[in-house]
PDB file of C-alpha atoms in Angstrom:
ATOM      1  CA  MET A 428     -49.400 122.592 -34.063  1.00 41.00           C
ATOM      2  CA  THR A 429     -51.255 125.982 -33.639  1.00 53.00           C
ATOM      3  CA  ASP A 430     -50.718 127.783 -30.385  1.00 67.00           C
ATOM      4  CA  PRO A 431     -54.272 128.369 -29.203  1.00 58.00           C
ATOM      5  CA  ASP A 432     -53.374 131.508 -27.029  1.00 74.00           C
ATOM      6  CA  LEU A 433     -52.736 133.244 -30.352  1.00 81.00           C
ATOM      7  CA  HIS A 434     -56.401 133.015 -31.086  1.00 82.00           C
ATOM      8  CA  SER A 435     -58.986 135.539 -30.516  1.00 88.00           C
ATOM      9  CA  ARG A 436     -60.556 135.453 -27.045  1.00 86.00           C
ATOM     10  CA  GLY A 437     -63.608 136.431 -28.440  1.00 93.00           C
ATOM     11  CA  GLU A 438     -65.298 139.824 -28.626  1.00 97.00           C
ATOM     12  CA  LYS A 439     -66.184 141.734 -25.536  1.00 97.00           C
ATOM     13  CA  LEU A 440     -68.328 144.871 -24.730  1.00 98.00           C
ATOM     14  CA  VAL A 441     -67.204 147.137 -21.792  1.00 98.00           C
ATOM     15  CA  GLY A 442     -68.437 150.326 -20.396  1.00 98.00           C
ATOM     16  CA  ILE A 443     -66.011 153.207 -20.959  1.00 96.00           C
ATOM     17  CA  ASN A 444     -66.393 156.919 -20.367  1.00 93.00           C
ATOM     18  CA  ASP A 445     -70.404 156.438 -20.467  1.00 94.00           C
ATOM     19  CA  VAL A 446     -70.128 154.446 -23.615  1.00 97.00           C
ATOM     20  CA  GLU A 447     -70.154 150.935 -24.569  1.00 98.00           C
ATOM     21  CA  LEU A 448     -66.991 149.781 -26.658  1.00 98.00           C
ATOM     22  CA  CYS A 449     -66.276 146.401 -28.239  1.00 98.00           C
ATOM     23  CA  PHE A 450     -62.733 144.862 -27.971  1.00 98.00           C
ATOM     24  CA  GLU A 451     -61.017 141.780 -28.741  1.00 98.00           C
ATOM     25  CA  THR A 452     -57.568 140.158 -27.690  1.00 98.00           C
ATOM     26  CA  PHE A 453     -55.106 137.812 -29.096  1.00 97.00           C
ATOM     27  CA  GLY A 454     -52.147 136.389 -27.236  1.00 96.00           C
ATOM     28  CA  ASN A 455     -50.782 136.252 -23.766  1.00 96.00           C
ATOM     29  CA  PRO A 456     -51.871 139.129 -21.459  1.00 96.00           C
ATOM     30  CA  ALA A 457     -48.322 138.805 -19.788  1.00 96.00           C
ATOM     31  CA  HIS A 458     -46.530 139.705 -22.951  1.00 97.00           C
ATOM     32  CA  PRO A 459     -45.975 143.390 -24.233  1.00 98.00           C
ATOM     33  CA  ALA A 460     -49.322 144.996 -25.296  1.00 98.00           C
ATOM     34  CA  ILE A 461     -50.049 146.521 -28.747  1.00 98.00           C
ATOM     35  CA  LEU A 462     -53.096 148.435 -29.150  1.00 98.00           C
ATOM     36  CA  LEU A 463     -54.207 148.651 -32.685  1.00 98.00           C
ATOM     37  CA  ILE A 464     -56.464 151.824 -33.609  1.00 98.00           C
ATOM     38  CA  ASP A 465     -58.212 152.287 -36.967  1.00 98.00           C
ATOM     39  CA  GLY A 466     -59.014 155.204 -38.987  1.00 97.00           C
ATOM     40  CA  ALA A 467     -62.167 156.934 -40.092  1.00 97.00           C
ATOM     41  CA  ALA A 468     -65.205 154.505 -40.343  1.00 97.00           C
ATOM     42  CA  ALA A 469     -63.341 151.720 -39.999  1.00 98.00           C
ATOM     43  CA  SER A 470     -64.092 149.041 -37.002  1.00 98.00           C
ATOM     44  CA  MET A 471     -61.366 146.665 -35.721  1.00 98.00           C
ATOM     45  CA  LEU A 472     -62.095 144.201 -38.370  1.00 98.00           C
ATOM     46  CA  TRP A 473     -59.746 146.210 -40.607  1.00 98.00           C
ATOM     47  CA  TRP A 474     -56.958 144.833 -38.524  1.00 98.00           C
ATOM     48  CA  GLU A 475     -57.475 141.398 -39.697  1.00 98.00           C
ATOM     49  CA  ALA A 476     -57.561 138.340 -37.253  1.00 97.00           C
ATOM     50  CA  GLU A 477     -54.972 136.791 -39.112  1.00 97.00           C
ATOM     51  CA  LEU A 478     -52.745 139.789 -38.900  1.00 98.00           C
ATOM     52  CA  CYS A 479     -53.514 140.039 -35.111  1.00 98.00           C
ATOM     53  CA  GLU A 480     -52.424 136.348 -34.772  1.00 97.00           C
ATOM     54  CA  ARG A 481     -49.131 137.074 -36.744  1.00 98.00           C
ATOM     55  CA  ILE A 482     -48.189 139.864 -34.373  1.00 98.00           C
ATOM     56  CA  ALA A 483     -49.272 137.685 -31.139  1.00 97.00           C
ATOM     57  CA  HIS A 484     -47.066 134.932 -32.459  1.00 97.00           C
ATOM     58  CA  GLY A 485     -44.178 137.377 -31.797  1.00 97.00           C
ATOM     59  CA  ASP A 486     -45.033 137.219 -28.054  1.00 97.00           C
ATOM     60  CA  ARG A 487     -47.081 140.346 -28.203  1.00 98.00           C
ATOM     61  CA  PHE A 488     -50.544 140.819 -26.446  1.00 98.00           C
ATOM     62  CA  VAL A 489     -52.543 142.239 -29.280  1.00 98.00           C
ATOM     63  CA  ILE A 490     -55.825 144.439 -28.704  1.00 98.00           C
ATOM     64  CA  ARG A 491     -58.183 145.871 -31.239  1.00 98.00           C
ATOM     65  CA  TYR A 492     -61.394 147.639 -30.608  1.00 98.00           C
ATOM     66  CA  ASP A 493     -64.235 149.329 -32.309  1.00 98.00           C
ATOM     67  CA  ASN A 494     -64.081 153.131 -32.122  1.00 98.00           C
ATOM     68  CA  ARG A 495     -67.462 154.994 -31.389  1.00 98.00           C
ATOM     69  CA  ASP A 496     -69.801 154.837 -34.470  1.00 98.00           C
ATOM     70  CA  THR A 497     -68.060 151.686 -35.556  1.00 98.00           C
ATOM     71  CA  GLY A 498     -69.010 148.058 -35.374  1.00 98.00           C
ATOM     72  CA  ARG A 499     -70.557 147.096 -31.954  1.00 98.00           C
ATOM     73  CA  SER A 500     -69.512 150.072 -29.976  1.00 98.00           C
ATOM     74  CA  THR A 501     -72.025 152.784 -29.247  1.00 98.00           C
ATOM     75  CA  SER A 502     -73.341 154.991 -32.228  1.00 98.00           C
ATOM     76  CA  TYR A 503     -74.902 158.243 -32.242  1.00 98.00           C
ATOM     77  CA  PRO A 504     -77.423 159.769 -34.702  1.00 98.00           C
ATOM     78  CA  PRO A 505     -76.111 160.236 -38.199  1.00 98.00           C
ATOM     79  CA  GLY A 506     -74.373 163.671 -38.492  1.00 97.00           C
ATOM     80  CA  ARG A 507     -74.677 164.202 -34.781  1.00 97.00           C
ATOM     81  CA  PRO A 508     -71.657 162.579 -33.096  1.00 97.00           C
ATOM     82  CA  GLY A 509     -71.796 163.382 -29.376  1.00 94.00           C
ATOM     83  CA  TYR A 510     -67.927 163.482 -29.139  1.00 97.00           C
ATOM     84  CA  ALA A 511     -64.833 165.021 -30.323  1.00 96.00           C
ATOM     85  CA  PHE A 512     -61.504 163.815 -31.201  1.00 95.00           C
ATOM     86  CA  THR A 513     -60.301 163.701 -27.574  1.00 97.00           C
ATOM     87  CA  ASP A 514     -62.834 161.543 -26.345  1.00 97.00           C
ATOM     88  CA  LEU A 515     -61.825 158.901 -28.934  1.00 98.00           C
ATOM     89  CA  ALA A 516     -58.201 159.268 -27.432  1.00 98.00           C
ATOM     90  CA  GLY A 517     -59.775 158.929 -24.028  1.00 98.00           C
ATOM     91  CA  ASP A 518     -61.403 155.653 -25.114  1.00 98.00           C
ATOM     92  CA  ALA A 519     -58.181 154.259 -26.101  1.00 98.00           C
ATOM     93  CA  LEU A 520     -56.903 154.530 -22.541  1.00 98.00           C
ATOM     94  CA  GLY A 521     -59.905 153.189 -21.113  1.00 98.00           C
ATOM     95  CA  ILE A 522     -59.637 150.052 -23.286  1.00 98.00           C
ATOM     96  CA  LEU A 523     -56.059 149.946 -21.723  1.00 98.00           C
ATOM     97  CA  ASP A 524     -57.484 150.338 -18.181  1.00 98.00           C
ATOM     98  CA  ALA A 525     -60.307 147.797 -18.609  1.00 97.00           C
ATOM     99  CA  LEU A 526     -57.512 145.179 -19.481  1.00 98.00           C
ATOM    100  CA  ASP A 527     -55.084 146.455 -16.487  1.00 97.00           C
ATOM    101  CA  VAL A 528     -52.511 147.487 -19.173  1.00 98.00           C
ATOM    102  CA  GLU A 529     -50.513 150.330 -17.618  1.00 98.00           C
ATOM    103  CA  ARG A 530     -48.273 151.121 -20.738  1.00 98.00           C
ATOM    104  CA  ALA A 531     -48.819 149.866 -24.333  1.00 98.00           C
ATOM    105  CA  HIS A 532     -47.385 150.203 -27.849  1.00 98.00           C
ATOM    106  CA  ILE A 533     -49.880 152.358 -29.785  1.00 98.00           C
ATOM    107  CA  VAL A 534     -50.301 151.705 -33.489  1.00 98.00           C
ATOM    108  CA  CYS A 535     -52.630 154.196 -35.226  1.00 98.00           C
ATOM    109  CA  ARG A 536     -53.803 154.180 -38.836  1.00 98.00           C
ATOM    110  CA  SER A 537     -55.006 157.016 -40.961  1.00 98.00           C
ATOM    111  CA  MET A 538     -57.321 159.342 -39.090  1.00 97.00           C
ATOM    112  CA  SER A 539     -56.564 157.526 -35.780  1.00 97.00           C
ATOM    113  CA  GLY A 540     -52.993 159.288 -36.072  1.00 97.00           C
ATOM    114  CA  GLY A 541     -54.298 162.288 -34.404  1.00 96.00           C
ATOM    115  CA  ILE A 542     -55.107 159.801 -31.451  1.00 97.00           C
ATOM    116  CA  GLY A 543     -51.677 158.817 -31.351  1.00 97.00           C
ATOM    117  CA  LEU A 544     -50.585 162.322 -31.151  1.00 97.00           C
ATOM    118  CA  ILE A 545     -52.908 163.116 -28.219  1.00 97.00           C
ATOM    119  CA  ILE A 546     -51.767 160.180 -26.289  1.00 98.00           C
ATOM    120  CA  GLY A 547     -48.279 160.403 -27.348  1.00 98.00           C
ATOM    121  CA  VAL A 548     -48.119 164.082 -26.002  1.00 97.00           C
ATOM    122  CA  ASP A 549     -50.697 164.253 -23.215  1.00 97.00           C
ATOM    123  CA  HIS A 550     -50.266 160.604 -21.616  1.00 98.00           C
ATOM    124  CA  PRO A 551     -46.473 159.627 -22.346  1.00 98.00           C
ATOM    125  CA  ASP A 552     -46.486 157.571 -19.173  1.00 98.00           C
ATOM    126  CA  ARG A 553     -48.989 155.235 -21.154  1.00 98.00           C
ATOM    127  CA  VAL A 554     -47.035 154.881 -24.156  1.00 98.00           C
ATOM    128  CA  GLU A 555     -43.894 152.548 -24.701  1.00 98.00           C
ATOM    129  CA  SER A 556     -43.846 153.231 -28.424  1.00 98.00           C
ATOM    130  CA  LEU A 557     -45.901 154.905 -31.208  1.00 98.00           C
ATOM    131  CA  THR A 558     -46.451 153.419 -34.942  1.00 98.00           C
ATOM    132  CA  PHE A 559     -48.209 155.763 -37.227  1.00 98.00           C
ATOM    133  CA  VAL A 560     -49.611 153.857 -40.426  1.00 98.00           C
ATOM    134  CA  SER A 561     -50.745 155.612 -43.516  1.00 98.00           C
ATOM    135  CA  THR A 562     -51.413 159.080 -41.641  1.00 98.00           C
ATOM    136  CA  SER A 563     -50.004 162.813 -41.963  1.00 97.00           C
ATOM    137  CA  THR A 564     -48.918 165.744 -39.956  1.00 96.00           C
ATOM    138  CA  GLY A 565     -51.494 167.600 -42.196  1.00 94.00           C
ATOM    139  CA  GLY A 566     -48.799 170.655 -42.605  1.00 94.00           C
ATOM    140  CA  ASP A 567     -49.002 173.052 -45.240  1.00 94.00           C
ATOM    141  CA  GLY A 568     -47.530 172.342 -48.574  1.00 96.00           C
ATOM    142  CA  LEU A 569     -48.022 168.624 -48.607  1.00 98.00           C
ATOM    143  CA  PRO A 570     -49.621 166.930 -51.705  1.00 97.00           C
ATOM    144  CA  PRO A 571     -53.551 166.579 -51.807  1.00 97.00           C
ATOM    145  CA  PRO A 572     -55.108 163.348 -52.512  1.00 97.00           C
ATOM    146  CA  SER A 573     -54.826 162.092 -55.857  1.00 97.00           C
ATOM    147  CA  ASP A 574     -57.402 162.954 -58.712  1.00 95.00           C
ATOM    148  CA  GLU A 575     -57.597 159.122 -59.255  1.00 93.00           C
ATOM    149  CA  VAL A 576     -58.891 158.435 -55.635  1.00 95.00           C
ATOM    150  CA  THR A 577     -61.240 161.300 -55.681  1.00 91.00           C
ATOM    151  CA  ALA A 578     -62.839 160.072 -59.062  1.00 94.00           C
ATOM    152  CA  GLY A 579     -62.810 156.340 -57.546  1.00 95.00           C
ATOM    153  CA  VAL A 580     -64.743 157.055 -54.702  1.00 95.00           C
ATOM    154  CA  PRO A 581     -68.295 156.577 -55.635  1.00 95.00           C
ATOM    155  CA  ALA A 582     -71.537 158.388 -54.615  1.00 95.00           C
ATOM    156  CA  ASP A 583     -72.752 158.057 -50.957  1.00 96.00           C
ATOM    157  CA  PRO A 584     -75.198 155.017 -50.706  1.00 97.00           C
ATOM    158  CA  ASP A 585     -78.569 154.621 -49.446  1.00 98.00           C
ATOM    159  CA  PRO A 586     -77.804 153.293 -45.803  1.00 97.00           C
ATOM    160  CA  ALA A 587     -80.901 151.158 -45.855  1.00 97.00           C
ATOM    161  CA  ASP A 588     -79.486 149.195 -48.736  1.00 98.00           C
ATOM    162  CA  SER A 589     -76.812 146.997 -47.147  1.00 97.00           C
ATOM    163  CA  GLY A 590     -76.001 145.801 -50.495  1.00 98.00           C
ATOM    164  CA  ALA A 591     -75.120 149.193 -51.731  1.00 98.00           C
ATOM    165  CA  VAL A 592     -73.328 150.069 -48.833  1.00 98.00           C
ATOM    166  CA  VAL A 593     -71.060 146.865 -49.410  1.00 98.00           C
ATOM    167  CA  ASP A 594     -70.477 148.052 -52.874  1.00 98.00           C
ATOM    168  CA  PHE A 595     -69.635 151.524 -51.715  1.00 98.00           C
ATOM    169  CA  VAL A 596     -66.973 150.558 -49.212  1.00 98.00           C
ATOM    170  CA  VAL A 597     -65.522 148.008 -51.592  1.00 98.00           C
ATOM    171  CA  ALA A 598     -65.157 150.665 -54.253  1.00 98.00           C
ATOM    172  CA  SER A 599     -63.778 153.043 -51.960  1.00 98.00           C
ATOM    173  CA  ALA A 600     -61.108 150.896 -50.409  1.00 98.00           C
ATOM    174  CA  LYS A 601     -60.217 150.029 -54.056  1.00 98.00           C
ATOM    175  CA  ALA A 602     -59.716 153.461 -54.711  1.00 98.00           C
ATOM    176  CA  TYR A 603     -57.712 154.200 -51.594  1.00 98.00           C
ATOM    177  CA  SER A 604     -55.221 151.282 -52.560  1.00 98.00           C
ATOM    178  CA  GLY A 605     -53.750 153.546 -55.082  1.00 97.00           C
ATOM    179  CA  GLY A 606     -53.577 150.743 -57.786  1.00 96.00           C
ATOM    180  CA  SER A 607     -51.820 148.724 -55.704  1.00 97.00           C
ATOM    181  CA  PRO A 608     -51.136 145.016 -57.461  1.00 97.00           C
ATOM    182  CA  HIS A 609     -51.615 143.616 -53.608  1.00 97.00           C
ATOM    183  CA  PHE A 610     -55.393 144.898 -53.552  1.00 98.00           C
ATOM    184  CA  ASP A 611     -57.656 141.600 -53.213  1.00 98.00           C
ATOM    185  CA  GLU A 612     -61.469 142.731 -54.004  1.00 98.00           C
ATOM    186  CA  THR A 613     -62.611 139.218 -53.173  1.00 98.00           C
ATOM    187  CA  ALA A 614     -61.157 139.367 -49.561  1.00 98.00           C
ATOM    188  CA  THR A 615     -61.868 142.890 -49.148  1.00 98.00           C
ATOM    189  CA  ARG A 616     -65.705 142.223 -50.187  1.00 98.00           C
ATOM    190  CA  ALA A 617     -65.896 139.282 -47.551  1.00 98.00           C
ATOM    191  CA  LEU A 618     -64.514 141.636 -44.725  1.00 98.00           C
ATOM    192  CA  VAL A 619     -66.813 144.501 -45.724  1.00 98.00           C
ATOM    193  CA  GLU A 620     -69.886 142.065 -45.700  1.00 98.00           C
ATOM    194  CA  ARG A 621     -68.719 140.858 -42.351  1.00 98.00           C
ATOM    195  CA  ASP A 622     -68.343 144.515 -41.182  1.00 98.00           C
ATOM    196  CA  VAL A 623     -71.696 145.899 -42.418  1.00 98.00           C
ATOM    197  CA  ALA A 624     -73.408 142.824 -40.773  1.00 98.00           C
ATOM    198  CA  ARG A 625     -72.200 143.655 -37.292  1.00 98.00           C
ATOM    199  CA  THR A 626     -72.305 147.273 -37.381  1.00 98.00           C
ATOM    200  CA  ARG A 627     -74.976 149.027 -34.990  1.00 98.00           C
ATOM    201  CA  ASP A 628     -75.733 151.856 -37.223  1.00 98.00           C
ATOM    202  CA  ILE A 629     -74.328 152.231 -40.844  1.00 98.00           C
ATOM    203  CA  ALA A 630     -75.686 155.313 -41.467  1.00 98.00           C
ATOM    204  CA  SER A 631     -73.687 156.697 -38.553  1.00 98.00           C
ATOM    205  CA  THR A 632     -70.637 154.867 -39.355  1.00 98.00           C
ATOM    206  CA  LEU A 633     -70.808 156.528 -42.957  1.00 98.00           C
ATOM    207  CA  VAL A 634     -70.626 159.989 -41.791  1.00 98.00           C
ATOM    208  CA  ASN A 635     -70.029 160.690 -38.140  1.00 98.00           C
ATOM    209  CA  HIS A 636     -66.270 160.536 -37.725  1.00 98.00           C
ATOM    210  CA  TYR A 637     -66.138 163.217 -40.659  1.00 96.00           C
ATOM    211  CA  ALA A 638     -68.567 165.338 -38.499  1.00 97.00           C
ATOM    212  CA  MET A 639     -66.885 165.427 -35.241  1.00 96.00           C
ATOM    213  CA  ALA A 640     -64.950 168.155 -34.018  1.00 93.00           C
ATOM    214  CA  PHE A 641     -61.043 167.889 -34.218  1.00 92.00           C
ATOM    215  CA  ASP A 642     -60.070 169.235 -31.016  1.00 92.00           C
ATOM    216  CA  GLY A 643     -56.444 167.699 -30.766  1.00 80.00           C
ATOM    217  CA  ALA A 644     -54.673 169.838 -33.650  1.00 74.00           C
ATOM    218  CA  SER A 645     -52.926 172.054 -30.856  1.00 84.00           C
ATOM    219  CA  ARG A 646     -50.413 169.303 -30.123  1.00 94.00           C
ATOM    220  CA  ASP A 647     -47.061 169.086 -31.917  1.00 96.00           C
ATOM    221  CA  PHE A 648     -45.555 165.948 -33.292  1.00 97.00           C
ATOM    222  CA  ALA A 649     -42.321 167.367 -32.173  1.00 97.00           C
ATOM    223  CA  SER A 650     -43.317 166.768 -28.463  1.00 98.00           C
ATOM    224  CA  ILE A 651     -43.471 163.077 -28.969  1.00 98.00           C
ATOM    225  CA  GLU A 652     -40.754 161.415 -26.866  1.00 97.00           C
ATOM    226  CA  ALA A 653     -41.664 157.716 -27.403  1.00 98.00           C
ATOM    227  CA  PRO A 654     -39.866 155.725 -29.948  1.00 98.00           C
ATOM    228  CA  THR A 655     -41.915 155.901 -33.345  1.00 98.00           C
ATOM    229  CA  LEU A 656     -42.190 153.893 -36.487  1.00 98.00           C
ATOM    230  CA  VAL A 657     -43.679 155.667 -39.492  1.00 98.00           C
ATOM    231  CA  VAL A 658     -45.100 153.308 -41.999  1.00 98.00           C
ATOM    232  CA  HIS A 659     -46.475 154.476 -45.405  1.00 98.00           C
ATOM    233  CA  GLY A 660     -47.115 152.863 -48.815  1.00 98.00           C
ATOM    234  CA  ASP A 661     -45.609 154.335 -51.820  1.00 98.00           C
ATOM    235  CA  HIS A 662     -48.949 154.054 -53.764  1.00 98.00           C
ATOM    236  CA  ASP A 663     -50.948 155.813 -50.964  1.00 98.00           C
ATOM    237  CA  PRO A 664     -53.302 158.265 -53.117  1.00 98.00           C
ATOM    238  CA  VAL A 665     -54.935 159.699 -49.962  1.00 98.00           C
ATOM    239  CA  PHE A 666     -51.744 160.821 -48.201  1.00 98.00           C
ATOM    240  CA  PRO A 667     -48.909 160.557 -51.104  1.00 98.00           C
ATOM    241  CA  LEU A 668     -45.660 159.527 -49.592  1.00 98.00           C
ATOM    242  CA  PRO A 669     -44.316 162.861 -48.929  1.00 98.00           C
ATOM    243  CA  HIS A 670     -46.776 162.841 -45.892  1.00 98.00           C
ATOM    244  CA  GLY A 671     -44.813 160.036 -44.485  1.00 98.00           C
ATOM    245  CA  HIS A 672     -41.377 161.728 -45.094  1.00 98.00           C
ATOM    246  CA  ALA A 673     -42.865 164.880 -43.312  1.00 98.00           C
ATOM    247  CA  LEU A 674     -44.361 162.774 -40.354  1.00 98.00           C
ATOM    248  CA  ARG A 675     -41.112 161.035 -39.801  1.00 98.00           C
ATOM    249  CA  ASP A 676     -39.267 164.295 -40.209  1.00 98.00           C
ATOM    250  CA  ALA A 677     -41.440 165.980 -37.408  1.00 98.00           C
ATOM    251  CA  ILE A 678     -41.087 163.455 -34.917  1.00 98.00           C
ATOM    252  CA  PRO A 679     -37.603 163.357 -33.149  1.00 98.00           C
ATOM    253  CA  GLY A 680     -35.781 160.106 -33.698  1.00 98.00           C
ATOM    254  CA  ALA A 681     -38.491 158.584 -35.674  1.00 98.00           C
ATOM    255  CA  THR A 682     -37.798 156.009 -38.713  1.00 98.00           C
ATOM    256  CA  LEU A 683     -39.752 155.472 -41.877  1.00 98.00           C
ATOM    257  CA  LEU A 684     -40.530 152.004 -43.232  1.00 98.00           C
ATOM    258  CA  ILE A 685     -41.859 152.543 -46.975  1.00 98.00           C
ATOM    259  CA  LEU A 686     -44.245 149.507 -47.802  1.00 98.00           C
ATOM    260  CA  GLU A 687     -43.576 149.081 -51.815  1.00 98.00           C
ATOM    261  CA  GLY A 688     -47.060 148.437 -53.567  1.00 97.00           C
ATOM    262  CA  ALA A 689     -48.968 149.395 -50.788  1.00 98.00           C
ATOM    263  CA  GLY A 690     -51.772 152.117 -50.885  1.00 98.00           C
ATOM    264  CA  HIS A 691     -53.538 153.516 -48.047  1.00 98.00           C
ATOM    265  CA  ASP A 692     -53.890 150.148 -46.710  1.00 96.00           C
ATOM    266  CA  LEU A 693     -51.812 147.080 -45.268  1.00 98.00           C
ATOM    267  CA  PRO A 694     -52.249 144.442 -47.788  1.00 98.00           C
ATOM    268  CA  LYS A 695     -51.621 140.907 -46.800  1.00 98.00           C
ATOM    269  CA  PRO A 696     -48.734 139.955 -49.144  1.00 98.00           C
ATOM    270  CA  LEU A 697     -46.767 142.818 -47.073  1.00 98.00           C
ATOM    271  CA  TRP A 698     -47.597 141.450 -43.756  1.00 98.00           C
ATOM    272  CA  ASP A 699     -44.101 139.822 -43.904  1.00 98.00           C
ATOM    273  CA  VAL A 700     -42.389 143.193 -44.058  1.00 98.00           C
ATOM    274  CA  PHE A 701     -44.545 145.038 -41.682  1.00 98.00           C
ATOM    275  CA  VAL A 702     -44.949 142.261 -38.844  1.00 98.00           C
ATOM    276  CA  PRO A 703     -41.197 141.768 -38.408  1.00 98.00           C
ATOM    277  CA  ALA A 704     -40.754 145.639 -38.396  1.00 98.00           C
ATOM    278  CA  LEU A 705     -43.522 146.033 -35.747  1.00 98.00           C
ATOM    279  CA  LEU A 706     -42.001 143.542 -33.647  1.00 98.00           C
ATOM    280  CA  GLN A 707     -38.489 144.981 -33.761  1.00 98.00           C
ATOM    281  CA  HIS A 708     -39.681 148.229 -33.010  1.00 98.00           C
ATOM    282  CA  THR A 709     -41.757 146.997 -29.921  1.00 98.00           C
ATOM    283  CA  GLU A 710     -38.932 144.819 -28.717  1.00 94.00           C
ATOM    284  CA  GLY A 711     -37.493 147.808 -26.541  1.00 73.00           C
ATOM    285  CA  GLU A 712     -39.579 147.098 -23.231  1.00 53.00           C
ATOM    286  CA  ARG A 713     -38.546 143.216 -23.769  1.00 50.00           C
ATOM    287  CA  ALA A 714     -34.733 143.596 -24.385  1.00 43.00           C
ATOM    288  CA  GLU A 715     -34.558 145.962 -21.407  1.00 47.00           C
ATOM    289  CA  ALA A 716     -36.309 143.659 -19.225  1.00 45.00           C
ATOM    290  CA  GLU A 717     -34.190 140.863 -20.223  1.00 44.00           C
ATOM    291  CA  HIS A 718     -31.084 142.735 -19.952  1.00 40.00           C
ATOM    292  CA  THR A 719     -31.971 143.949 -16.318  1.00 39.00           C
ATOM    293  CA  GLU A 720     -32.555 140.308 -15.617  1.00 44.00           C
ATOM    294  CA  GLY A 721     -29.444 139.328 -17.277  1.00 45.00           C
ATOM    295  CA  GLU A 722     -27.653 142.038 -14.970  1.00 47.00           C
ATOM    296  CA  ARG A 723     -29.203 140.556 -11.797  1.00 46.00           C
ATOM    297  CA  ALA A 724     -28.304 137.235 -12.752  1.00 46.00           C
ATOM    298  CA  GLU A 725     -24.669 138.158 -13.248  1.00 54.00           C
ATOM    299  CA  HIS A 726     -24.529 140.234 -10.136  1.00 47.00           C
ATOM    300  CA  ALA A 727     -25.904 137.176  -8.095  1.00 47.00           C
ATOM    301  CA  ARG A 728     -23.357 134.803  -9.817  1.00 52.00           C
ATOM    302  CA  ALA A 729     -20.384 137.092  -8.997  1.00 51.00           C
ATOM    303  CA  GLU A 730     -21.625 137.513  -5.366  1.00 49.00           C
ATOM    304  CA  ARG A 731     -21.816 133.710  -4.923  1.00 48.00           C
ATOM    305  CA  GLU A 732     -18.282 133.327  -6.248  1.00 50.00           C
ATOM    306  CA  HIS A 733     -17.014 136.107  -3.881  1.00 44.00           C
ATOM    307  CA  VAL A 734     -18.773 134.452  -0.987  1.00 39.00           C
ATOM    308  CA  GLU A 735     -17.252 130.967  -2.099  1.00 43.00           C
ATOM    309  CA  GLY A 736     -13.968 132.627  -2.516  1.00 48.00           C
ATOM    310  CA  GLU A 737     -13.845 133.946   0.946  1.00 43.00           C
ATOM    311  CA  HIS A 738     -14.658 130.594   2.399  1.00 41.00           C
ATOM    312  CA  THR A 739     -11.974 128.689   0.372  1.00 39.00           C
ATOM    313  CA  GLU A 740      -9.325 131.346   0.876  1.00 39.00           C
ATOM    314  CA  GLY A 741      -9.589 131.782   4.618  1.00 40.00           C
ATOM    315  CA  GLY A 742     -13.319 131.543   5.812  1.00 37.00           C
ATOM    316  CA  PRO A 743     -15.572 134.277   6.520  1.00 31.00           C
ATOM    317  CA  ARG A 744     -14.151 137.502   7.701  1.00 29.00           C
TER     318      ARG A 744
END
């Protein structure tokens, strides 16, 4: 029997930082919160609902949302985003505030790794842990995107032609998969069709994240104190695997999970690897709480035995 609490509670729009953002939650709000943040031009749909439900099944409260200029959230004129990277980080914190979540496990994919960096360094009090998926330090000497991915991304489509936009995004996703044996073109096309249909202004989605000011670059990954998991596909053609190693090495105490056969994506056949790893990584808060509760119970038991012993051996003193 399926637990209804694991399913979506429906998309909601909320006013944050003078913009309107769309979010969706899965699971019990009393459980540890996991905030999923996606990359450039990607709405929350790219954190698939089934994946969110699987994570929620591990006793987590899962939150996904549309960044500005994606999905149902506020859009700006094409080529003129009225925001910078730090504003997107503020939006993520605003989503947590709207849900009364004081601290969360932050999961960032691709471009949004920079959002995780800003939050992790500037707002460590809001972060239980960090997970970086398919992202990079952007450091010197790391390999560039492969020639195959550059050649595989087609010319920009006419935003007024929704069919052409869908074809463009599907072809781009296929190129970003790096020849992964797990790439499912049929499922990807269905997702993209839903995504394009619900997007406020697809013309803005296609360009604005690449046009905004990246004003968070002064932060240092070495300043992150939160427990950190780095997840990287060994087929990633956008940020080849050395980017994952470099990110792991840049963050004190970070660990690296290599997804065999994954490109610049998180394919469904590898969720059985990713989800348990994420649940284990985000167990710290729960384990600490259970340990504390266990200590309290043990202390109470010892106190009861001590008092009972006093009564048995000679009464109260």
